Amino acid sequence: MGAAVMTDSKLPIDLHPEVAAALAARRPVVALESTIITHGMPHPANVATARAVESVVRAEGAVPATIAVIAGRITVGLTAERLDWLGGVGEVMKLSRADLPYAVAMGRHGSTTVAATMICAARAGIAVFATGGIGGVHRGAESSFDISADLDELARTQVTVVAAGAKAILDLPKTLEVLETRGVPVVGFGTDELPAFWSRTSGLRVPLRLDEAADVARLMRTRAALGIDGGMLVANPIPAADEIPAAELARHIGAALDAAARAGIVGKAVTPYLLARIGEATGGRSLTANIALIRNNAAVAARIAVALAATP
Ligand code: PSU
Ligand code: MN
């Protein structure tokens, strides 16, 4: 399972030897989250996708570091055995900033959301992270107050997150407003529009645009040089061949939201519930699109990490 490397004497964090070696040599590393494995996709597509995403990162010349909490230890870079186990184990905690320390303190297993993965990546010294889509402001947040902790984390933790925007089940205009308010740069990668997860377009303009991984790396260095805390969102649209048109999805999203309301789904259960309902409603097409977009994000994240490692 790999020797433990303690990066801090008090922090129970284990870096996979390959990840530790890459970080020590300043070679490119990409963090990957695990909530998408335990709560975002059905078994066994979840495990196959997690493996495929790691391969994509490797093919671009970076080392993948999938992050999860295993028996209270923050594990940065899962072995193949552990990835298999996590994908099939069923009930594990979905960890965000609020509950990551609980899982560590109590020796629990947990998968890390975007927020918790950012925290762990930052502690390990990993600057770039790929996911599918970040959490954001939910529709009806004006009454439910449901706003993902991912947004706050982007505002405070210095990790660059490559995602196909925020998940289309959310209120995307409000999500953009919160990111703007909290000073999080939202960079369209090769696009002027905020991608809408399964679709390339949302009708919303992104405030910033970059077309090259090297320019994203340069922006990261400049932010660090300015002493600006917090991360940034690189919004990378799903490849055109894999997208589901937004108009077609709108119906399914509406139905899933209605079903969630009727079933009284709240809190952490909302996003996994909606993703599962939309998967059923689209006959698995939303899952296929989700797999395509996360692979695409992993490739871009790896290129950014490579560019970052190349410039002193
Ligand atoms: N990207 C995906 N599928 C997912 C997620 C991201 O393609 O399931 C997860 C991430 O872990 C993200 C979480 O942090 O969904 C958002 O959950 P919530 O809305 O409860 O904050
Ligand atoms: Mn929420």
Tab-separated table of C-alpha atoms and ligand atoms in Angstrom:
chain	number	residue	atom	x	y	z
A	1	MET	CA	0.000	0.000	0.000
A	2	GLY	CA	3.028	2.297	-0.018
A	3	ALA	CA	5.203	3.698	2.716
A	4	ALA	CA	3.938	6.621	4.711
A	5	VAL	CA	5.579	9.973	4.260
A	6	MET	CA	4.655	12.366	7.030
A	7	THR	CA	4.683	15.891	5.733
A	8	ASP	CA	3.791	17.198	9.168
A	9	SER	CA	4.432	15.425	12.425
A	10	LYS	CA	0.886	16.046	13.666
A	11	LEU	CA	-1.016	15.519	10.454
A	12	PRO	CA	-1.961	11.929	9.558
A	13	ILE	CA	-1.256	12.280	5.845
A	14	ASP	CA	0.206	9.532	3.691
A	15	LEU	CA	1.627	10.396	0.301
A	16	HIS	CA	1.926	7.572	-2.209
A	17	PRO	CA	5.682	7.082	-2.791
A	18	GLU	CA	5.324	8.047	-6.453
A	19	VAL	CA	3.535	11.267	-5.490
A	20	ALA	CA	6.067	12.051	-2.778
A	21	ALA	CA	8.967	11.493	-5.180
A	22	ALA	CA	7.392	13.701	-7.854
A	23	LEU	CA	6.711	16.514	-5.395
A	24	ALA	CA	10.226	16.325	-3.945
A	25	ALA	CA	11.691	16.574	-7.449
A	26	ARG	CA	9.232	19.353	-8.418
A	27	ARG	CA	7.757	17.191	-11.145
A	28	PRO	CA	4.103	17.746	-12.144
A	29	VAL	CA	1.361	16.266	-9.944
A	30	VAL	CA	-2.421	16.541	-10.368
A	31	ALA	CA	-4.811	16.035	-7.446
A	32	LEU	CA	-8.057	14.158	-8.106
A	33	GLU	CA	-11.094	13.995	-5.832
A	34	SER	CA	-12.957	10.925	-4.614
A	35	THR	CA	-16.547	12.066	-3.978
A	36	ILE	CA	-17.146	11.645	-7.686
A	37	ILE	CA	-16.176	7.976	-7.110
A	38	THR	CA	-18.302	7.300	-4.015
A	39	HIS	CA	-21.258	9.630	-4.560
A	40	GLY	CA	-21.076	10.923	-8.133
A	41	MET	CA	-21.195	7.798	-10.283
A	42	PRO	CA	-22.601	4.277	-10.041
A	43	HIS	CA	-20.397	1.222	-9.541
A	44	PRO	CA	-18.473	-0.057	-11.501
A	45	ALA	CA	-18.327	2.936	-13.898
A	46	ASN	CA	-16.957	4.963	-10.987
A	47	VAL	CA	-13.855	2.805	-10.580
A	48	ALA	CA	-13.268	2.471	-14.324
A	49	THR	CA	-13.528	6.262	-14.663
A	50	ALA	CA	-11.182	6.951	-11.764
A	51	ARG	CA	-8.607	4.635	-13.344
A	52	ALA	CA	-9.068	6.166	-16.780
A	53	VAL	CA	-8.672	9.673	-15.375
A	54	GLU	CA	-5.414	8.671	-13.696
A	55	SER	CA	-4.184	7.260	-17.040
A	56	VAL	CA	-5.033	10.518	-18.793
A	57	VAL	CA	-2.947	12.451	-16.254
A	58	ARG	CA	-0.029	10.063	-16.782
A	59	ALA	CA	-0.308	10.256	-20.573
A	60	GLU	CA	0.170	14.033	-20.299
A	61	GLY	CA	3.337	13.558	-18.255
A	62	ALA	CA	2.070	14.199	-14.710
A	63	VAL	CA	1.547	11.987	-11.665
A	64	PRO	CA	-2.072	11.519	-10.487
A	65	ALA	CA	-2.883	11.814	-6.790
A	66	THR	CA	-6.405	10.656	-6.007
A	67	ILE	CA	-7.264	11.815	-2.492
A	68	ALA	CA	-9.470	10.172	0.151
A	69	VAL	CA	-9.528	9.586	3.907
A	70	ILE	CA	-8.914	5.960	4.816
A	71	ALA	CA	-9.297	4.943	8.448
A	72	GLY	CA	-8.649	8.524	9.451
A	73	ARG	CA	-5.535	8.983	7.329
A	74	ILE	CA	-5.492	11.547	4.562
A	75	THR	CA	-4.316	9.461	1.644
A	76	VAL	CA	-2.804	11.341	-1.286
A	77	GLY	CA	-2.431	8.964	-4.206
A	78	LEU	CA	-4.548	5.827	-3.843
A	79	THR	CA	-3.107	2.455	-4.773
A	80	ALA	CA	-5.111	0.500	-7.379
A	81	GLU	CA	-6.347	-1.821	-4.604
A	82	ARG	CA	-7.624	1.045	-2.492
A	83	LEU	CA	-9.268	2.726	-5.426
A	84	ASP	CA	-11.139	-0.521	-6.188
A	85	TRP	CA	-12.137	-0.863	-2.565
A	86	LEU	CA	-13.332	2.731	-2.235
A	87	GLY	CA	-15.419	2.449	-5.383
A	88	GLY	CA	-17.303	-0.584	-4.138
A	89	VAL	CA	-17.458	-0.084	-0.389
A	90	GLY	CA	-20.788	1.740	-0.378
A	91	GLU	CA	-21.325	3.940	2.651
A	92	VAL	CA	-18.446	6.301	3.341
A	93	MET	CA	-18.650	9.885	4.532
A	94	LYS	CA	-18.786	12.667	1.937
A	95	LEU	CA	-16.228	15.063	3.352
A	96	SER	CA	-16.094	18.800	2.959
A	97	ARG	CA	-14.254	21.422	5.074
A	98	ALA	CA	-16.706	20.933	7.933
A	99	ASP	CA	-16.238	17.208	8.366
A	100	LEU	CA	-12.767	16.371	7.048
A	101	PRO	CA	-11.217	16.806	10.529
A	102	TYR	CA	-14.007	14.694	12.077
A	103	ALA	CA	-13.210	11.766	9.786
A	104	VAL	CA	-9.504	12.122	10.577
A	105	ALA	CA	-10.044	12.432	14.333
A	106	MET	CA	-12.433	9.478	14.512
A	107	GLY	CA	-10.544	7.185	12.162
A	108	ARG	CA	-13.358	7.070	9.607
A	109	HIS	CA	-13.340	6.464	5.870
A	110	GLY	CA	-14.433	9.318	3.664
A	111	SER	CA	-14.311	10.634	0.151
A	112	THR	CA	-13.232	14.202	-0.428
A	113	THR	CA	-15.343	16.787	-2.238
A	114	VAL	CA	-13.789	19.644	-4.173
A	115	ALA	CA	-13.484	21.644	-0.932
A	116	ALA	CA	-11.832	18.868	1.084
A	117	THR	CA	-9.618	17.792	-1.830
A	118	MET	CA	-8.363	21.381	-2.145
A	119	ILE	CA	-7.452	21.425	1.548
A	120	CYS	CA	-5.611	18.096	1.337
A	121	ALA	CA	-3.884	19.012	-1.931
A	122	ALA	CA	-2.669	22.287	-0.454
A	123	ARG	CA	-1.299	20.479	2.626
A	124	ALA	CA	0.514	18.012	0.367
A	125	GLY	CA	1.932	20.771	-1.848
A	126	ILE	CA	-0.131	20.039	-4.958
A	127	ALA	CA	-1.217	23.149	-6.874
A	128	VAL	CA	-3.471	21.746	-9.602
A	129	PHE	CA	-6.608	19.656	-9.231
A	130	ALA	CA	-9.068	18.209	-11.745
A	131	THR	CA	-12.708	17.371	-11.103
A	132	GLY	CA	-15.917	17.130	-13.130
A	133	GLY	CA	-17.854	20.187	-12.004
A	134	ILE	CA	-17.632	22.212	-8.818
A	135	GLY	CA	-20.495	22.614	-6.388
A	136	GLY	CA	-22.146	26.022	-6.286
A	137	VAL	CA	-25.291	27.928	-5.491
A	138	HIS	CA	-28.316	25.640	-5.712
A	139	ARG	CA	-31.508	26.748	-7.426
A	140	GLY	CA	-33.841	28.093	-4.788
A	141	ALA	CA	-30.881	28.972	-2.539
A	142	GLU	CA	-32.735	32.167	-1.625
A	143	SER	CA	-34.970	29.961	0.517
A	144	SER	CA	-32.891	26.789	1.097
A	145	PHE	CA	-29.566	28.634	1.717
A	146	ASP	CA	-27.892	25.679	-0.036
A	147	ILE	CA	-24.551	26.947	-1.302
A	148	SER	CA	-21.715	24.460	-1.732
A	149	ALA	CA	-18.711	24.866	0.554
A	150	ASP	CA	-16.658	24.453	-2.645
A	151	LEU	CA	-17.136	28.167	-3.366
A	152	ASP	CA	-15.776	29.285	0.000
A	153	GLU	CA	-12.850	26.936	-0.386
A	154	LEU	CA	-11.987	28.384	-3.774
A	155	ALA	CA	-11.936	31.775	-2.090
A	156	ARG	CA	-9.471	30.705	0.592
A	157	THR	CA	-7.243	27.806	-0.532
A	158	GLN	CA	-4.553	28.279	-3.138
A	159	VAL	CA	-5.258	25.433	-5.558
A	160	THR	CA	-6.262	25.718	-9.208
A	161	VAL	CA	-9.359	23.655	-9.960
A	162	VAL	CA	-10.017	22.521	-13.521
A	163	ALA	CA	-13.720	21.759	-13.980
A	164	ALA	CA	-16.384	21.911	-16.686
A	165	GLY	CA	-17.794	24.896	-14.815
A	166	ALA	CA	-20.306	24.238	-12.057
A	167	LYS	CA	-22.818	21.432	-12.332
A	168	ALA	CA	-25.800	22.401	-14.500
A	169	ILE	CA	-28.239	21.377	-11.764
A	170	LEU	CA	-27.188	24.593	-9.997
A	171	ASP	CA	-28.094	28.242	-10.388
A	172	LEU	CA	-25.175	29.177	-12.626
A	173	PRO	CA	-25.662	32.988	-12.662
A	174	LYS	CA	-25.728	33.055	-8.844
A	175	THR	CA	-22.720	30.734	-8.695
A	176	LEU	CA	-20.756	33.146	-10.914
A	177	GLU	CA	-21.828	36.079	-8.732
A	178	VAL	CA	-20.590	34.387	-5.555
A	179	LEU	CA	-17.254	33.547	-7.183
A	180	GLU	CA	-16.954	37.170	-8.308
A	181	THR	CA	-17.858	38.480	-4.851
A	182	ARG	CA	-15.337	36.196	-3.179
A	183	GLY	CA	-12.536	37.204	-5.559
A	184	VAL	CA	-12.159	33.865	-7.293
A	185	PRO	CA	-10.849	34.179	-10.840
A	186	VAL	CA	-13.005	32.234	-13.275
A	187	VAL	CA	-10.977	31.553	-16.393
A	188	GLY	CA	-12.671	30.171	-19.488
A	189	PHE	CA	-10.207	27.755	-21.035
A	190	GLY	CA	-10.489	28.353	-24.766
A	191	THR	CA	-13.953	29.829	-24.292
A	192	ASP	CA	-15.683	33.111	-23.496
A	193	GLU	CA	-18.644	31.307	-21.988
A	194	LEU	CA	-19.118	29.496	-18.714
A	195	PRO	CA	-19.476	25.811	-19.582
A	196	ALA	CA	-22.517	24.091	-18.085
A	197	PHE	CA	-21.031	20.715	-17.157
A	198	TRP	CA	-22.734	18.325	-19.641
A	199	SER	CA	-23.131	21.184	-22.155
A	200	ARG	CA	-20.531	23.533	-23.595
A	201	THR	CA	-22.605	26.649	-23.222
A	202	SER	CA	-24.616	28.391	-20.508
A	203	GLY	CA	-25.266	31.757	-22.102
A	204	LEU	CA	-23.123	33.332	-19.371
A	205	ARG	CA	-19.860	35.101	-20.145
A	206	VAL	CA	-16.779	34.222	-18.130
A	207	PRO	CA	-14.869	37.205	-16.810
A	208	LEU	CA	-11.458	35.940	-18.023
A	209	ARG	CA	-10.195	33.761	-20.841
A	210	LEU	CA	-6.958	31.884	-21.481
A	211	ASP	CA	-6.213	29.487	-24.312
A	212	GLU	CA	-2.914	27.936	-23.222
A	213	ALA	CA	-1.922	25.861	-20.209
A	214	ALA	CA	1.301	27.869	-19.965
A	215	ASP	CA	-0.739	31.051	-19.515
A	216	VAL	CA	-2.746	29.475	-16.696
A	217	ALA	CA	0.557	28.538	-15.023
A	218	ARG	CA	1.767	32.118	-15.486
A	219	LEU	CA	-1.412	33.487	-13.906
A	220	MET	CA	-0.987	31.121	-10.952
A	221	ARG	CA	2.588	32.339	-10.415
A	222	THR	CA	1.511	35.963	-10.653
A	223	ARG	CA	-1.248	35.491	-8.079
A	224	ALA	CA	1.236	33.809	-5.744
A	225	ALA	CA	3.765	36.594	-6.293
A	226	LEU	CA	1.088	39.124	-5.357
A	227	GLY	CA	0.432	37.184	-2.182
A	228	ILE	CA	-3.174	36.577	-3.124
A	229	ASP	CA	-4.645	33.634	-1.247
A	230	GLY	CA	-7.326	31.451	-2.641
A	231	GLY	CA	-7.690	29.276	-5.668
A	232	MET	CA	-9.032	29.776	-9.107
A	233	LEU	CA	-11.444	28.006	-11.389
A	234	VAL	CA	-10.347	26.979	-14.857
A	235	ALA	CA	-13.618	26.385	-16.674
A	236	ASN	CA	-13.007	23.840	-19.404
A	237	PRO	CA	-15.923	22.899	-21.688
A	238	ILE	CA	-16.786	19.281	-22.448
A	239	PRO	CA	-15.576	18.217	-25.931
A	240	ALA	CA	-18.223	19.030	-28.563
A	241	ALA	CA	-18.621	15.381	-29.582
A	242	ASP	CA	-19.612	14.390	-26.045
A	243	GLU	CA	-21.930	17.200	-24.995
A	244	ILE	CA	-25.650	16.972	-24.324
A	245	PRO	CA	-27.396	20.144	-25.517
A	246	ALA	CA	-28.526	22.331	-22.608
A	247	ALA	CA	-32.086	22.575	-23.958
A	248	GLU	CA	-32.450	18.806	-23.921
A	249	LEU	CA	-31.134	18.555	-20.368
A	250	ALA	CA	-33.299	21.335	-18.951
A	251	ARG	CA	-36.341	19.049	-18.838
A	252	HIS	CA	-34.466	16.298	-16.973
A	253	ILE	CA	-32.928	18.749	-14.527
A	254	GLY	CA	-36.360	20.202	-13.790
A	255	ALA	CA	-37.837	16.742	-13.201
A	256	ALA	CA	-34.928	15.742	-10.948
A	257	LEU	CA	-35.296	18.935	-8.895
A	258	ASP	CA	-39.023	18.263	-8.480
A	259	ALA	CA	-38.331	14.676	-7.413
A	260	ALA	CA	-35.733	15.845	-4.877
A	261	ALA	CA	-38.202	18.347	-3.408
A	262	ARG	CA	-40.952	15.718	-3.172
A	263	ALA	CA	-38.566	13.226	-1.546
A	264	GLY	CA	-37.412	15.875	0.948
A	265	ILE	CA	-33.733	15.498	-0.024
A	266	VAL	CA	-31.554	18.094	1.720
A	267	GLY	CA	-27.925	18.890	2.540
A	268	LYS	CA	-25.152	16.681	1.231
A	269	ALA	CA	-27.588	14.250	-0.336
A	270	VAL	CA	-28.909	16.766	-2.864
A	271	THR	CA	-26.135	16.676	-5.475
A	272	PRO	CA	-25.713	12.851	-5.542
A	273	TYR	CA	-29.506	12.443	-5.745
A	274	LEU	CA	-29.852	14.840	-8.681
A	275	LEU	CA	-26.943	13.271	-10.571
A	276	ALA	CA	-28.438	9.797	-10.122
A	277	ARG	CA	-31.950	10.878	-11.256
A	278	ILE	CA	-30.536	12.619	-14.344
A	279	GLY	CA	-28.474	9.510	-15.108
A	280	GLU	CA	-31.668	7.449	-15.110
A	281	ALA	CA	-33.660	9.989	-17.102
A	282	THR	CA	-31.025	10.211	-19.840
A	283	GLY	CA	-30.548	6.450	-20.031
A	284	GLY	CA	-26.951	6.809	-18.890
A	285	ARG	CA	-26.012	9.531	-21.388
A	286	SER	CA	-25.319	12.039	-18.624
A	287	LEU	CA	-22.884	9.530	-17.117
A	288	THR	CA	-21.103	9.065	-20.453
A	289	ALA	CA	-20.826	12.845	-20.772
A	290	ASN	CA	-19.593	13.138	-17.186
A	291	ILE	CA	-16.839	10.614	-17.895
A	292	ALA	CA	-15.805	12.477	-21.057
A	293	LEU	CA	-15.664	15.855	-19.347
A	294	ILE	CA	-13.648	14.695	-16.374
A	295	ARG	CA	-11.107	13.029	-18.648
A	296	ASN	CA	-10.865	16.263	-20.598
A	297	ASN	CA	-10.376	18.229	-17.375
A	298	ALA	CA	-7.677	15.821	-16.212
A	299	ALA	CA	-5.754	16.340	-19.451
A	300	VAL	CA	-5.885	20.127	-19.132
A	301	ALA	CA	-4.940	19.995	-15.450
A	302	ALA	CA	-1.947	17.810	-16.286
A	303	ARG	CA	-0.827	20.239	-18.991
A	304	ILE	CA	-1.078	23.100	-16.502
A	305	ALA	CA	0.937	21.118	-13.931
A	306	VAL	CA	3.566	20.332	-16.589
A	307	ALA	CA	3.770	24.021	-17.550
A	308	LEU	CA	4.053	24.987	-13.897
A	309	ALA	CA	6.901	22.544	-13.342
A	310	ALA	CA	8.688	23.732	-16.482
A	311	THR	CA	8.886	27.397	-15.471
A	312	PRO	CA	11.137	28.107	-12.494
B	1	PSU	N1	-17.888	16.543	-10.193
B	1	PSU	C1	-18.576	15.522	-10.770
B	1	PSU	N2	-19.356	14.743	-9.948
B	1	PSU	C2	-19.446	14.955	-8.584
B	1	PSU	C3	-18.706	16.032	-8.007
B	1	PSU	C4	-17.956	16.793	-8.860
B	1	PSU	O1	-18.504	15.327	-11.976
B	1	PSU	O2	-20.156	14.226	-7.885
B	1	PSU	C5	-18.805	16.279	-6.497
B	1	PSU	C6	-17.615	17.095	-6.011
B	1	PSU	O3	-16.986	16.363	-4.977
B	1	PSU	C7	-18.234	18.364	-5.457
B	1	PSU	C8	-19.538	17.861	-4.965
B	1	PSU	O4	-17.429	18.963	-4.477
B	1	PSU	O5	-19.947	17.025	-6.069
B	1	PSU	C9	-20.515	18.986	-4.650
B	1	PSU	O6	-21.322	18.589	-3.594
B	1	PSU	P1	-22.219	19.687	-2.816
B	1	PSU	O7	-23.104	20.280	-3.867
B	1	PSU	O8	-22.974	18.896	-1.773
B	1	PSU	O9	-21.270	20.674	-2.216
B	2	MN	MN	-25.125	21.722	-0.335
